[in-house]
Coordinates of C-alpha atoms in Angstrom, one line a residue:
Chain A
X1 CA 141.9 101.8 90.3
X2 CA 141.3 98.5 88.3
X3 CA 142.8 95.1 89.1
X4 CA 142.5 91.5 88.0
X5 CA 139.9 90.4 85.6
X6 CA 136.5 90.1 87.3
X7 CA 134.4 89.1 84.4
X8 CA 135.5 87.4 81.2
X9 CA 133.4 86.6 78.2
X10 CA 135.0 84.2 75.7
X11 CA 133.5 83.5 72.3
X12 CA 130.1 84.2 73.6
X13 CA 127.3 83.8 71.1
X14 CA 123.6 84.4 71.8
X15 CA 120.9 83.4 69.4
X16 CA 117.1 83.5 69.7
X17 CA 114.7 81.4 67.7
X18 CA 111.7 83.5 66.7
X19 CA 109.2 81.5 64.6
X20 CA 111.2 80.1 61.7
X21 CA 113.9 82.6 62.1
X22 CA 117.1 82.5 64.2
X23 CA 118.2 85.9 65.4
X24 CA 121.8 86.3 66.3
X25 CA 122.5 88.9 69.0
X26 CA 126.2 88.1 69.6
X27 CA 128.5 86.0 67.5
X28 CA 131.7 85.0 69.3
X29 CA 131.9 88.1 71.4
X30 CA 134.8 88.6 73.8
X31 CA 135.1 91.0 76.7
X32 CA 137.2 91.4 79.9
X33 CA 136.2 93.7 82.7
X34 CA 138.8 94.1 85.4
X35 CA 137.8 94.4 89.1
X36 CA 137.1 98.0 90.0
X37 CA 136.2 99.1 86.5
X38 CA 133.3 101.4 85.6
X39 CA 132.2 100.6 82.1
X40 CA 129.5 102.4 80.2
X41 CA 127.9 100.4 77.3
X42 CA 126.3 102.5 74.6
X43 CA 124.7 101.7 71.3
X44 CA 121.5 101.9 69.3
X45 CA 118.4 100.1 70.3
X46 CA 118.6 96.4 69.4
X47 CA 122.4 96.4 69.5
X48 CA 122.4 93.9 72.4
X49 CA 123.1 96.1 75.4
X50 CA 120.5 94.7 77.6
X51 CA 121.2 91.1 76.5
X52 CA 124.9 91.7 77.5
X53 CA 123.8 92.9 80.9
X54 CA 121.6 89.9 81.3
X55 CA 124.5 87.6 80.4
X56 CA 126.8 89.4 82.9
X57 CA 124.2 89.2 85.6
X58 CA 123.5 85.5 85.1
X59 CA 119.8 86.0 84.3
X60 CA 120.4 84.7 80.7
X61 CA 122.7 82.1 79.4
X62 CA 124.9 82.2 76.3
X63 CA 124.1 79.8 73.4
X64 CA 127.8 79.2 73.0
X65 CA 131.0 80.4 74.8
X66 CA 131.9 80.8 78.4
X67 CA 131.5 83.5 81.1
X68 CA 133.7 83.5 84.1
X69 CA 133.4 85.6 87.2
X70 CA 136.3 85.9 89.6
X71 CA 137.8 82.8 88.0
X72 CA 134.7 80.6 88.2
X73 CA 132.4 79.6 85.4
X74 CA 128.9 81.1 85.5
X75 CA 127.4 79.8 82.3
X76 CA 127.4 76.2 83.6
X77 CA 125.5 77.0 86.8
X78 CA 122.0 75.7 87.4
X79 CA 119.0 78.0 88.0
X80 CA 119.3 77.6 91.7
X81 CA 123.0 78.0 91.8
X82 CA 122.7 81.1 89.6
X83 CA 120.2 82.6 92.1
X84 CA 122.6 82.1 95.0
X85 CA 125.5 83.4 92.9
X86 CA 123.5 86.6 92.0
X87 CA 122.5 87.1 95.7
X88 CA 126.2 87.2 96.7
X89 CA 127.9 88.8 93.8
X90 CA 125.6 91.1 91.8
X91 CA 123.6 94.2 92.5
X92 CA 121.0 95.3 89.9
X93 CA 119.9 98.9 89.3
X94 CA 117.1 99.3 86.8
X95 CA 115.7 102.3 84.8
X96 CA 112.4 102.2 86.5
X97 CA 113.9 101.3 89.9
X98 CA 111.8 98.1 90.2
X99 CA 111.0 98.6 93.9
X100 CA 108.2 96.6 95.5
X101 CA 105.4 99.1 95.7
X102 CA 103.8 97.4 98.7
X103 CA 107.0 97.5 100.8
X104 CA 108.6 100.5 102.6
X105 CA 112.0 101.8 101.5
X106 CA 113.7 100.0 104.4
X107 CA 111.9 96.7 103.6
X108 CA 112.9 97.1 99.9
X109 CA 116.5 97.6 100.8
X110 CA 116.4 94.6 103.2
X111 CA 115.3 92.2 100.5
X112 CA 118.7 90.8 99.6
X113 CA 119.6 90.4 103.2
X114 CA 116.6 88.0 103.7
X115 CA 118.7 85.6 101.7
X116 CA 121.5 85.7 104.2
X117 CA 121.8 84.3 107.8
X118 CA 122.0 87.8 109.4
X119 CA 119.9 88.3 112.5
X120 CA 117.0 90.7 112.3
X121 CA 119.0 93.3 114.4
X122 CA 122.0 93.0 112.0
X123 CA 119.7 93.4 109.0
X124 CA 118.2 96.5 110.5
X125 CA 121.6 98.0 111.2
X126 CA 122.8 97.3 107.7
X127 CA 119.6 98.8 106.1
X128 CA 120.0 101.9 108.2
X129 CA 123.6 102.2 107.1
X130 CA 122.8 101.7 103.4
X131 CA 120.0 104.2 103.5
X132 CA 122.3 106.7 105.2
X133 CA 124.8 106.2 102.5
X134 CA 122.3 107.2 99.8
X135 CA 121.0 110.0 102.0
X136 CA 117.6 108.6 102.7
X137 CA 117.8 107.6 106.4
X138 CA 114.8 109.6 107.3
X139 CA 112.7 108.1 104.5
X140 CA 113.1 104.5 105.7
X141 CA 109.4 104.1 106.4
X142 CA 108.2 105.7 103.2
X143 CA 106.7 103.7 100.4
X144 CA 107.9 104.1 96.8
X145 CA 104.8 106.0 95.8
X146 CA 105.6 108.6 98.4
X147 CA 109.1 109.3 96.9
X148 CA 110.4 111.1 93.8
X149 CA 112.1 109.2 91.0
X150 CA 115.6 110.2 92.2
X151 CA 114.8 109.1 95.7
X152 CA 113.4 105.8 94.4
X153 CA 116.6 105.2 92.4
X154 CA 118.7 105.9 95.5
X155 CA 116.6 103.3 97.4
X156 CA 117.3 100.9 94.5
X157 CA 121.1 101.7 94.8
X158 CA 120.9 101.0 98.6
X159 CA 119.2 97.7 97.8
X160 CA 121.9 96.8 95.2
X161 CA 124.7 97.6 97.7
X162 CA 123.3 96.0 100.8
X163 CA 124.8 92.6 100.3
X164 CA 128.1 94.1 99.4
X165 CA 128.3 92.6 95.8
X166 CA 131.5 93.0 93.7
X167 CA 129.5 93.8 90.6
X168 CA 126.8 96.5 90.0
X169 CA 124.8 96.2 86.8
X170 CA 122.9 99.3 85.9
X171 CA 120.3 99.3 83.1
X172 CA 119.7 102.9 82.0
X173 CA 119.8 104.0 85.7
X174 CA 119.1 107.7 84.8
X175 CA 116.8 107.1 81.9
X176 CA 113.8 108.2 83.9
X177 CA 115.3 111.1 85.7
X178 CA 115.9 114.8 85.0
X179 CA 119.4 116.0 84.4
X180 CA 120.2 117.3 87.9
X181 CA 118.9 114.2 89.6
X182 CA 120.6 112.0 87.0
X183 CA 123.9 113.7 87.8
X184 CA 123.4 113.1 91.5
X185 CA 122.8 109.4 90.8
X186 CA 125.8 109.1 88.5
X187 CA 128.0 110.9 91.0
X188 CA 126.9 108.4 93.6
X189 CA 127.8 105.5 91.2
X190 CA 131.2 107.0 90.6
X191 CA 131.7 107.4 94.3
X192 CA 130.8 103.7 94.8
X193 CA 133.3 102.8 92.1
X194 CA 136.1 105.0 93.3
X195 CA 135.7 104.8 97.1
X196 CA 134.3 101.3 97.6
X197 CA 135.9 99.6 94.6
X198 CA 132.6 98.4 93.1
X199 CA 132.9 97.1 89.5
X200 CA 130.1 98.8 87.5
X201 CA 128.7 98.0 84.1
X202 CA 126.2 100.6 83.0
X203 CA 124.0 100.5 79.9
X204 CA 123.0 104.0 78.8
X205 CA 121.9 106.0 75.8
X206 CA 123.1 109.2 77.4
X207 CA 126.6 110.4 76.4
X208 CA 126.6 112.7 79.5
X209 CA 126.0 109.7 81.7
X210 CA 128.8 107.7 80.0
X211 CA 131.2 110.4 80.9
X212 CA 131.0 109.3 84.6
X213 CA 132.4 105.9 83.6
X214 CA 136.1 105.0 83.3
X215 CA 135.5 103.8 79.8
X216 CA 132.8 103.4 77.3
X217 CA 132.1 100.5 75.0
X218 CA 130.1 101.0 71.9
X219 CA 128.0 98.1 70.8
X220 CA 126.4 97.8 67.4
X221 CA 124.9 94.7 65.8
X222 CA 126.4 92.6 68.5
X223 CA 129.9 93.8 68.2
X224 CA 132.0 96.3 70.1
X225 CA 132.9 99.0 67.5
X226 CA 134.9 101.5 69.5
X227 CA 136.5 101.7 72.9
X228 CA 137.0 105.1 74.5
X229 CA 138.7 105.8 77.7
X230 CA 137.3 108.6 79.8
X231 CA 139.5 110.5 82.2
Chain B
X1 CA 115.1 80.4 108.3
X2 CA 116.2 82.0 105.1
X3 CA 113.6 80.1 103.1
X4 CA 110.9 81.2 105.5
X5 CA 112.1 84.8 105.2
X6 CA 111.9 84.5 101.4
X7 CA 108.5 83.0 101.5
X8 CA 107.2 85.5 104.1
X9 CA 108.2 88.5 102.1
X10 CA 107.0 87.2 98.7
X11 CA 103.7 86.2 100.4
X12 CA 103.4 89.7 101.9
X13 CA 104.0 91.3 98.5
X14 CA 101.4 89.0 96.9
X15 CA 98.8 89.6 99.6
X16 CA 99.4 93.4 99.9
X17 CA 99.1 93.7 96.1
X18 CA 95.6 92.2 96.0
X19 CA 93.9 95.7 96.2
X20 CA 95.7 96.5 92.9
X21 CA 93.6 93.8 91.3
X22 CA 90.5 94.5 93.4
X23 CA 87.7 93.6 91.0
X24 CA 89.3 90.4 89.7
X25 CA 90.1 89.3 93.3
X26 CA 86.6 90.3 94.4
X27 CA 84.9 88.3 91.6
X28 CA 87.0 85.2 92.7
X29 CA 85.9 85.7 96.3
X30 CA 82.2 86.1 95.2
X31 CA 82.4 83.0 93.0
X32 CA 83.9 80.8 95.7
X33 CA 81.5 82.3 98.2
X34 CA 78.6 81.3 96.0
X35 CA 79.8 77.8 95.6
X36 CA 80.3 77.4 99.4
X37 CA 76.8 78.9 100.0
X38 CA 75.1 76.4 97.7
X39 CA 77.0 73.5 99.2
X40 CA 76.4 74.6 102.8
X41 CA 72.7 75.2 102.2
X42 CA 72.3 71.6 101.1
X43 CA 74.5 70.2 103.9
X44 CA 72.8 72.4 106.5
X45 CA 69.5 71.0 105.2
X46 CA 70.8 67.5 105.5
X47 CA 72.3 68.1 109.0
X48 CA 69.0 69.7 110.1
X49 CA 67.0 66.9 108.7
X50 CA 69.3 64.3 110.3
X51 CA 69.1 66.1 113.6
X52 CA 65.3 66.1 113.5
X53 CA 65.1 62.4 112.8
X54 CA 68.0 61.4 115.0
X55 CA 66.4 63.4 117.9
X56 CA 63.3 61.3 117.4
X57 CA 62.8 58.2 119.5
X58 CA 64.6 56.9 122.5
X59 CA 66.6 53.8 123.3
X60 CA 64.0 52.6 125.8
X61 CA 61.2 52.5 123.2
X62 CA 60.8 49.5 121.0
X63 CA 59.2 49.7 117.6
X64 CA 57.9 46.6 116.0
X65 CA 57.0 46.3 112.4
X66 CA 56.3 43.5 109.9
X67 CA 59.5 41.6 109.1
X68 CA 61.4 43.2 106.2
X69 CA 59.2 46.3 106.0
X70 CA 61.9 48.8 106.9
X71 CA 59.4 51.7 107.2
X72 CA 56.1 52.1 109.0
X73 CA 54.4 52.9 105.7
X74 CA 55.2 49.4 104.3
X75 CA 54.4 47.6 107.5
X76 CA 51.3 45.9 108.7
X77 CA 50.6 44.5 112.1
X78 CA 47.4 42.7 113.3
X79 CA 45.4 43.2 116.4
X80 CA 46.4 39.7 117.6
X81 CA 50.1 40.4 117.2
X82 CA 49.5 43.6 119.2
X83 CA 47.9 41.6 122.0
X84 CA 50.8 39.1 122.1
X85 CA 53.2 42.0 122.5
X86 CA 51.3 43.3 125.5
X87 CA 52.2 40.0 127.2
X88 CA 55.8 40.0 126.1
X89 CA 58.8 40.2 128.4
X90 CA 60.8 43.4 128.7
X91 CA 57.6 45.6 128.3
X92 CA 57.1 48.2 131.0
X93 CA 53.8 48.4 132.8
X94 CA 52.1 51.5 134.2
X95 CA 51.0 52.0 137.8
X96 CA 47.8 50.1 137.2
X97 CA 49.8 47.1 135.7
X98 CA 48.7 47.9 132.1
X99 CA 51.5 47.3 129.6
X100 CA 52.8 50.5 127.9
X101 CA 52.1 49.3 124.4
X102 CA 50.6 51.4 121.7
X103 CA 49.5 49.8 118.4
X104 CA 49.7 52.7 115.9
X105 CA 48.2 53.5 112.6
X106 CA 50.0 55.4 109.9
X107 CA 48.0 57.2 107.3
X108 CA 49.1 59.6 104.6
X109 CA 46.7 62.6 104.4
X110 CA 47.3 66.0 102.8
X111 CA 47.7 69.6 103.9
X112 CA 48.6 73.0 102.6
X113 CA 51.9 74.7 103.3
X114 CA 51.4 78.3 104.5
X115 CA 53.7 79.4 101.6
X116 CA 51.3 77.7 99.2
X117 CA 48.2 79.4 100.3
X118 CA 46.7 81.4 97.4
X119 CA 46.1 85.2 97.7
X120 CA 42.4 84.7 98.2
X121 CA 43.0 82.3 101.1
X122 CA 41.0 79.5 99.5
X123 CA 42.8 76.3 100.7
X124 CA 40.8 74.2 98.3
X125 CA 42.6 75.6 95.3
X126 CA 46.1 75.3 96.9
X127 CA 48.6 72.6 96.0
X128 CA 48.6 69.9 98.7
X129 CA 51.5 68.2 100.5
X130 CA 51.5 64.8 102.1
X131 CA 51.2 64.7 105.9
X132 CA 51.3 61.9 108.4
X133 CA 48.2 61.1 110.4
X134 CA 49.1 58.8 113.3
X135 CA 46.4 56.9 115.1
X136 CA 47.5 56.3 118.7
X137 CA 46.4 53.5 121.0
X138 CA 45.1 54.2 124.5
X139 CA 48.7 54.1 125.8
X140 CA 50.0 56.3 122.9
X141 CA 50.6 59.3 125.0
X142 CA 51.8 57.4 128.1
X143 CA 54.6 55.7 126.1
X144 CA 56.0 59.1 125.2
X145 CA 57.0 60.7 128.5
X146 CA 58.6 63.8 126.9
X147 CA 55.3 65.0 125.3
X148 CA 54.2 68.5 126.2
X149 CA 50.8 69.8 125.2
X150 CA 51.6 73.4 124.6
X151 CA 48.1 74.5 123.5
X152 CA 44.6 73.1 124.0
X153 CA 44.3 69.5 125.2
X154 CA 44.7 65.9 124.1
X155 CA 42.2 64.3 121.8
X156 CA 39.3 62.4 123.5
X157 CA 39.1 58.7 122.5
X158 CA 36.1 57.9 120.3
X159 CA 36.0 61.4 118.7
X160 CA 37.1 63.1 115.5
X161 CA 39.6 65.2 117.4
X162 CA 43.2 65.9 116.4
X163 CA 46.4 67.0 118.1
X164 CA 48.9 68.8 115.9
X165 CA 52.7 68.8 116.1
X166 CA 54.1 72.3 116.8
X167 CA 56.5 72.3 113.9
X168 CA 53.7 71.3 111.5
X169 CA 51.4 73.9 112.9
X170 CA 53.9 76.6 112.2
X171 CA 54.5 75.5 108.6
X172 CA 51.0 74.4 107.5
X173 CA 47.8 76.4 107.1
X174 CA 44.5 75.7 108.8
X175 CA 45.9 73.7 111.8
X176 CA 45.3 76.1 114.6
X177 CA 43.4 74.9 117.7
X178 CA 39.7 75.2 117.0
X179 CA 40.1 74.8 113.2
X180 CA 38.2 72.0 111.4
X181 CA 40.3 70.0 108.9
X182 CA 39.0 67.7 106.3
X183 CA 41.0 64.5 106.1
X184 CA 39.8 61.9 103.7
X185 CA 36.0 62.1 103.7
X186 CA 35.6 63.3 107.2
X187 CA 36.0 66.5 109.2
X188 CA 38.3 66.6 112.2
X189 CA 38.6 69.2 115.0
X190 CA 42.0 70.4 116.1
X191 CA 41.9 70.5 119.9
X192 CA 45.6 70.7 120.8
X193 CA 49.2 71.3 119.8
X194 CA 52.2 69.4 121.2
X195 CA 55.9 69.5 121.3
X196 CA 58.2 66.4 121.6
X197 CA 61.8 67.5 121.8
X198 CA 61.9 68.9 118.2
X199 CA 61.5 65.4 116.9
X200 CA 59.8 64.2 113.7
X201 CA 56.6 63.6 115.7
X202 CA 56.2 67.3 115.7
X203 CA 55.5 67.0 111.9
X204 CA 52.5 64.7 112.5
X205 CA 48.8 64.8 113.3
X206 CA 47.7 62.6 116.1
X207 CA 44.2 61.1 116.6
X208 CA 42.5 58.1 118.3
X209 CA 43.4 54.8 116.6
X210 CA 39.8 53.4 116.4
X211 CA 38.6 56.6 114.8
X212 CA 41.3 56.6 112.2
X213 CA 40.8 52.9 111.5
X214 CA 37.1 53.5 111.1
X215 CA 37.2 56.6 108.9
X216 CA 40.0 55.3 106.7
X217 CA 38.6 51.7 106.5
X218 CA 41.6 50.1 108.2
X219 CA 39.8 47.9 110.7
X220 CA 42.0 45.5 112.8
X221 CA 45.2 46.7 111.1
X222 CA 48.1 48.8 112.4
X223 CA 51.4 49.8 111.0
X224 CA 53.6 49.5 114.0
X225 CA 53.6 48.8 117.7
X226 CA 55.4 51.0 120.2
X227 CA 56.4 49.3 123.4
X228 CA 58.2 51.0 126.3
X229 CA 61.1 48.9 127.5
X230 CA 61.9 48.1 131.1
X231 CA 65.7 48.5 130.7
X232 CA 68.8 48.0 128.6
X233 CA 68.4 44.2 128.3
X234 CA 64.7 44.4 127.6
X235 CA 65.1 44.8 123.8
X236 CA 66.9 41.5 123.6
X237 CA 64.2 39.8 125.6
X238 CA 61.5 41.2 123.4
X239 CA 63.4 40.3 120.2
X240 CA 63.9 36.7 121.4
X241 CA 60.2 36.5 122.4
X242 CA 59.2 37.7 118.9
X243 CA 61.6 35.4 117.2
X244 CA 60.4 32.4 119.0
X245 CA 56.7 32.9 118.3
X246 CA 55.7 31.9 114.8
X247 CA 52.7 34.4 115.0
X248 CA 55.1 37.3 115.5
X249 CA 57.0 37.7 112.3
X250 CA 58.1 41.2 113.3
X251 CA 61.3 43.2 113.2
X252 CA 62.1 44.6 116.6
X253 CA 64.4 47.6 117.0
X254 CA 64.6 50.7 119.2
X255 CA 62.9 53.8 118.0
X256 CA 66.2 55.7 118.2
X257 CA 67.9 53.2 115.8
X258 CA 64.9 53.2 113.5
X259 CA 64.9 57.0 113.0
X260 CA 68.7 57.1 112.8
X261 CA 68.5 54.7 109.9
X262 CA 65.7 56.8 108.3
X263 CA 67.8 59.9 108.8
X264 CA 70.9 58.7 107.1
X265 CA 68.9 57.5 104.0
X266 CA 67.3 60.9 103.4
X267 CA 70.2 63.0 104.4
X268 CA 72.5 60.9 102.2
X269 CA 70.1 61.7 99.3
X270 CA 70.3 65.4 100.1
X271 CA 74.0 65.3 100.2
X272 CA 74.1 63.4 96.9
X273 CA 72.2 66.3 95.4
X274 CA 74.2 69.0 97.0
X275 CA 77.8 67.8 96.4
X276 CA 77.5 67.3 92.6
X277 CA 75.8 70.7 92.2
X278 CA 78.5 72.4 94.3
X279 CA 81.3 70.6 92.5
X280 CA 79.8 71.6 89.1
X281 CA 79.7 75.2 90.3
X282 CA 83.2 74.9 91.7
X283 CA 84.5 74.3 88.2
X284 CA 83.1 77.8 87.3
X285 CA 84.7 79.3 90.4
X286 CA 87.9 77.5 89.5
X287 CA 88.0 79.1 86.1
X288 CA 87.6 82.5 87.8
X289 CA 90.3 81.7 90.3
X290 CA 92.7 80.6 87.5
X291 CA 92.0 83.8 85.6
X292 CA 92.5 86.0 88.6
X293 CA 95.7 84.3 89.6
X294 CA 97.2 84.3 86.0
X295 CA 96.4 88.0 85.8
X296 CA 98.0 88.4 89.3
X297 CA 101.2 86.7 88.1
X298 CA 101.1 88.8 84.9
X299 CA 100.7 92.0 86.9
X300 CA 103.5 91.0 89.2
X301 CA 105.8 89.7 86.5
X302 CA 108.3 92.5 86.9
X303 CA 108.2 92.2 90.7
X304 CA 108.7 88.4 90.5
X305 CA 111.6 88.9 88.0
X306 CA 113.2 91.6 90.2
X307 CA 113.1 89.3 93.2
X308 CA 114.6 86.4 91.2
X309 CA 117.3 88.8 89.9
X310 CA 118.1 89.6 93.6
X311 CA 118.5 85.9 94.2
X312 CA 115.0 84.8 95.5
X313 CA 114.2 81.3 94.5
X314 CA 111.4 80.2 92.2
X315 CA 110.0 78.2 95.2
X316 CA 109.2 81.4 97.1
X317 CA 107.3 82.8 94.1
X318 CA 105.4 79.5 93.8
X319 CA 104.4 79.4 97.5
X320 CA 103.6 83.2 97.6
X321 CA 101.3 83.0 94.6
X322 CA 99.7 79.8 95.9
X323 CA 99.1 81.4 99.3
X324 CA 97.5 84.4 97.6
X325 CA 95.1 82.1 95.8
X326 CA 94.4 80.3 99.0
X327 CA 93.8 83.5 100.9
X328 CA 91.2 84.7 98.3
X329 CA 89.5 81.3 98.4
X330 CA 89.5 81.2 102.2
X331 CA 87.9 84.7 102.3
X332 CA 85.3 83.4 99.7
X333 CA 84.8 80.3 101.9
X334 CA 84.3 82.4 105.0
X335 CA 81.9 84.8 103.2
X336 CA 79.9 81.8 101.9
X337 CA 79.7 80.3 105.3
X338 CA 78.6 83.6 106.8
X339 CA 76.0 84.1 104.1
X340 CA 74.7 80.6 104.7
X341 CA 74.6 81.2 108.4
X342 CA 72.6 84.4 108.0
X343 CA 70.2 83.2 105.3
X344 CA 69.7 79.6 106.3
X345 CA 70.8 78.6 109.8
X346 CA 67.6 78.3 111.9
X347 CA 65.4 78.5 108.8
X348 CA 62.4 76.1 109.0
X349 CA 61.8 74.0 106.0
X350 CA 59.9 70.9 105.2
X351 CA 60.6 68.1 102.7
X352 CA 59.2 64.8 101.7
X353 CA 60.8 62.0 103.6
X354 CA 61.8 59.1 101.3
X355 CA 60.8 56.6 103.9
X356 CA 57.4 57.9 105.0
X357 CA 56.3 59.8 101.8
X358 CA 55.1 62.6 104.0
X359 CA 56.4 66.0 104.9
X360 CA 58.9 66.4 107.7
X361 CA 59.4 69.8 109.1
X362 CA 63.0 70.5 110.1
X363 CA 65.4 73.4 110.8
X364 CA 68.5 74.1 108.6
X365 CA 71.5 73.6 110.9
X366 CA 74.9 74.9 110.0
X367 CA 77.0 72.8 112.2
X368 CA 80.8 73.4 112.6
X369 CA 81.4 70.1 110.8
X370 CA 79.3 71.3 107.9
X371 CA 81.1 74.7 107.8
X372 CA 84.4 72.9 107.7
X373 CA 83.3 71.0 104.6
X374 CA 82.5 74.3 102.9
X375 CA 85.9 75.8 103.8
X376 CA 87.7 72.7 102.6
X377 CA 85.9 73.0 99.2
X378 CA 86.9 76.6 99.0
X379 CA 90.5 75.8 99.7
X380 CA 90.5 73.1 97.1
X381 CA 89.3 75.6 94.6
X382 CA 92.0 78.0 95.8
X383 CA 94.7 75.3 95.6
X384 CA 93.8 74.1 92.1
X385 CA 93.2 77.6 90.9
X386 CA 96.6 78.8 92.3
X387 CA 98.9 75.9 91.5
X388 CA 99.2 76.5 87.8
X389 CA 99.7 80.2 87.9
X390 CA 102.1 79.7 90.8
X391 CA 104.1 77.2 88.7
X392 CA 104.3 79.9 86.0
X393 CA 105.5 82.4 88.5
X394 CA 108.2 80.1 89.6
X395 CA 109.3 78.9 86.2
X396 CA 108.9 82.0 84.0
X397 CA 112.4 83.0 82.7
X398 CA 113.5 86.3 84.2
X399 CA 114.3 87.7 80.8
X400 CA 110.8 86.8 79.6
X401 CA 109.2 88.4 82.7
X402 CA 111.0 91.6 81.9
X403 CA 109.7 91.5 78.4
X404 CA 113.2 91.7 76.9
X405 CA 114.4 89.4 74.1

């Protein structure tokens, strides 16, 4: 169930200067992602997948063009404004989970809530609910090193969800997992999209993973080459 | 509250991750600890030295020396001047009505530190250190009411007998009761040991003034006059008396003030040696701290980037990293303080006093004020060593921290 445009990239260019060379990643790229969409982005290494995710998540800025989110410009925000914007609107899920190794699962999940004004009791309640949602309520006090890859990724999903963001950005979320565990994680993402209406953009190399998305965008040399709708 | 939550969690992450960089963190702690130990050893020496000199003399004892001489060694007082002081106002008298005035002689002799005694025990071959031999007038003991003879007895007037300060006896060889000591060209018999409140007098040898004058060819000359005062106003009366008599060109001060002035001169010198050395070493420790903290930031780059992705501010990364550096430095400071306390506090040493050119035996004293200076130096190293890496942690672009173009 998709709705109004959540993210819109208009004429976005991204260039890097490396020594004497200027490397162009995107040249006047356009993209619209409606709210409630689940998009898989595929493409060879160096095609710009991760750069696209960074631009969508406000952790990188375009050289030219504009990015709007829910009708508001993101590319003009300052560093501090972007940090607050991310805290409220974006959940990140990484290939290698990026959990804090010195914090328990519950404390890792709680991190985004520390940026809110919720009381300690409210934070605790929400953390328990998020961990229950990903099936890890009983692992709340465990540290990342005490958990499997799949469990760690579920903790990362709970962390991404805890502040109820509209957008989830996933960078190869199953790249480090076996097939069975990967399917569990992908099914969970699909559930979040279908039941909770989360807009998901997922970068992946895995065609099987892409099948869980509503549509797949193929990126090559900074351009979308093909759009494929998945049932 | 939000900001505190942010900072608290980032600091927790930083501190808890220290064991992951154990050896780098350990070397920083050791380097800072070493700097603090060196500094505190000097400062404890200065404090102990100062305490010894400041504990010497009382407010009710006047010391009179030649005008402008500043120290006993440079002073000269005649027998006539001593007689005039005996008749001065403000001077206390004993039960028999005799003034408590002691003209004293101050002679530099030499002795051998116990640590310098050669293996064969032959003191003649050992390196010598300067010692103070004080000739006391007949009232010399009576003017010092705190004196305790802890072994043997007092010297008899008119003999080559010596009393030895307890601190000196512990630190120097051949000064036991019954030993014969050669001072100048004559032999002296040690007949007693005394204590005097841990003061600088315990680093001296005492003998009868006429004997010292005779054997060191100093007839009719003294270095100072001690006079016991009748009360708080007596010093002024005595000063006025000396100022109004053209024969008495003497500086008058209390013994307490005299030694306090001597103390600050020498302890200032010790501190002037200690601080530059410690600061030079601190630069080495600073390099270590910077290295450790930069590697800490590098090791936590992904964690920092993830937190910033989530929405944490650069400020929390800055403060968390800075606090990690300060914690390491503080641990180093505490370790350094403890090492100094174990190795040096209470240790007896002796050094050449700048004012008297003779050895003064003192005890290293690690006072709380001294320890605080060591901790402050450690925290300065931690602060400077942490601020640049912390700045990097706060400012590094997230994309760069993740290592993606």
